[in-house]
Amino acid sequence: MSPYITDASAWQESWDRQQEAYLPDREHRLTTMLDAVDAVLDGRPPRLLDLAGGTGSISLRTLARFPGAEVTLVDLDPALLAIAGASLGDRATIVTADLGTPDWRAALPHDGYDAVLTATALHWLPAERLSALYAELRDVLRPGGVFVNADHMPEDTLPELTKRLMERARDRRDARYAAGSVLSWSQWWERAGADPALAPLVAQRHAIYPTGHSPEWNPPASWHLAALTAAGYREVGTLWRGGPDAAVAALR
């Protein structure tokens, strides 16, 4: 149990509810990602890298589905990592590393991962860095391993429809915030900052990200597919789509 968190399950639930308000089909996309992992395993437990894993949402679902999985979670946020560490205990290796720099791989306990999964996280990286990261991830995977990135990836052939879908989703989300049925992103962080155990870690987070993360950058899925192809993966495609979001997959 992390020395910082006394009730990790409550914070996990709070985080999931906050995320699901923004991503109503979150569980569907995560299940689809794990289906892709299952497809490359040949019935054995996976060695999986949860990239920019935050509180461990993907890691927890991986271990529930594949009890013998060998999981590594990488993130930089000290508050989210504390929740992840308290939730996962010795079932996963927790690594603090900055994906914005190429030396992040030095902190990994393994190479030859069967799968690398990430969700709603890499949009904070600029184009040049994300392209380089895709190539670095290829080298982390074993031959035949799979990488899946689920994020905001609009369909560039449907700009008007995508805009309207996003507007409708925003209106539904704002109504839930106004009614108090769920916390917004900023409200969640306010609660975390007021918690005696998490407050010092939230302060550390603010020092790491003094102006928040860098501006979001959400290119269409076609950009990601082109970048993955250029990085040398042998198969690249769209695994899942839900309105303006998608999951792209690549096989080494």
PDB file of C-alpha atoms in Angstrom, residues 49 51-52 74 76 97-108 121-140 147 149 214-215 217 219 223-224 227-228 231 233:
ATOM      1  CA  LEU A  49       3.461  -1.690 -20.958  1.00  0.00           C
ATOM      2  CA  LEU A  51       2.101   3.972 -21.335  1.00  0.00           C
ATOM      3  CA  ALA A  52       1.208   7.272 -19.641  1.00  0.00           C
ATOM      4  CA  VAL A  74       4.932   4.489 -16.921  1.00  0.00           C
ATOM      5  CA  LEU A  76       5.313  11.279 -14.724  1.00  0.00           C
ATOM      6  CA  ALA A  97       9.600   8.704 -16.626  1.00  0.00           C
ATOM      7  CA  ASP A  98       9.078  11.643 -18.964  1.00  0.00           C
ATOM      8  CA  LEU A  99       7.816  10.574 -22.397  1.00  0.00           C
ATOM      9  CA  GLY A 100       8.807  13.963 -23.721  1.00  0.00           C
ATOM     10  CA  THR A 101      12.454  12.856 -23.756  1.00  0.00           C
ATOM     11  CA  PRO A 102      13.975   9.910 -25.671  1.00  0.00           C
ATOM     12  CA  ASP A 103      15.748   8.479 -22.616  1.00  0.00           C
ATOM     13  CA  TRP A 104      12.488   7.407 -20.941  1.00  0.00           C
ATOM     14  CA  ARG A 105      13.150   3.812 -22.044  1.00  0.00           C
ATOM     15  CA  ALA A 106      16.164   3.559 -19.738  1.00  0.00           C
ATOM     16  CA  ALA A 107      13.786   3.301 -16.781  1.00  0.00           C
ATOM     17  CA  LEU A 108      11.948   0.240 -18.131  1.00  0.00           C
ATOM     18  CA  ALA A 121      -2.749  10.705 -23.056  1.00  0.00           C
ATOM     19  CA  LEU A 122      -0.399  11.290 -25.981  1.00  0.00           C
ATOM     20  CA  HIS A 123      -2.290  14.321 -27.317  1.00  0.00           C
ATOM     21  CA  TRP A 124      -0.121  16.399 -24.999  1.00  0.00           C
ATOM     22  CA  LEU A 125       2.962  15.641 -27.115  1.00  0.00           C
ATOM     23  CA  PRO A 126       3.865  17.775 -30.155  1.00  0.00           C
ATOM     24  CA  ALA A 127       4.003  16.186 -33.597  1.00  0.00           C
ATOM     25  CA  GLU A 128       7.770  15.766 -33.796  1.00  0.00           C
ATOM     26  CA  ARG A 129       8.022  14.141 -30.377  1.00  0.00           C
ATOM     27  CA  LEU A 130       5.050  11.830 -30.938  1.00  0.00           C
ATOM     28  CA  SER A 131       6.496  10.652 -34.247  1.00  0.00           C
ATOM     29  CA  ALA A 132       9.791   9.862 -32.511  1.00  0.00           C
ATOM     30  CA  LEU A 133       7.981   8.119 -29.655  1.00  0.00           C
ATOM     31  CA  TYR A 134       6.174   5.840 -32.100  1.00  0.00           C
ATOM     32  CA  ALA A 135       9.542   4.687 -33.414  1.00  0.00           C
ATOM     33  CA  GLU A 136      10.888   4.190 -29.875  1.00  0.00           C
ATOM     34  CA  LEU A 137       7.863   2.078 -28.993  1.00  0.00           C
ATOM     35  CA  ARG A 138       8.466  -0.185 -31.958  1.00  0.00           C
ATOM     36  CA  ASP A 139      11.844  -1.049 -30.466  1.00  0.00           C
ATOM     37  CA  VAL A 140      10.234  -1.775 -27.079  1.00  0.00           C
ATOM     38  CA  PHE A 147       0.819  -1.092 -29.967  1.00  0.00           C
ATOM     39  CA  ASN A 149      -3.233   4.274 -28.965  1.00  0.00           C
ATOM     40  CA  SER A 214       1.297  21.599 -23.271  1.00  0.00           C
ATOM     41  CA  PRO A 215      -1.635  22.491 -25.534  1.00  0.00           C
ATOM     42  CA  TRP A 217      -2.900  18.480 -30.349  1.00  0.00           C
ATOM     43  CA  PRO A 219      -4.636  15.280 -35.505  1.00  0.00           C
ATOM     44  CA  TRP A 223      -1.882  11.343 -39.320  1.00  0.00           C
ATOM     45  CA  HIS A 224      -1.281   8.637 -36.711  1.00  0.00           C
ATOM     46  CA  ALA A 227       3.404   8.265 -38.527  1.00  0.00           C
ATOM     47  CA  LEU A 228       3.210   4.618 -37.458  1.00  0.00           C
ATOM     48  CA  ALA A 231       8.124   4.329 -37.864  1.00  0.00           C
ATOM     49  CA  TYR A 233       5.528  -1.150 -38.181  1.00  0.00           C
TER      50      TYR A 233
END
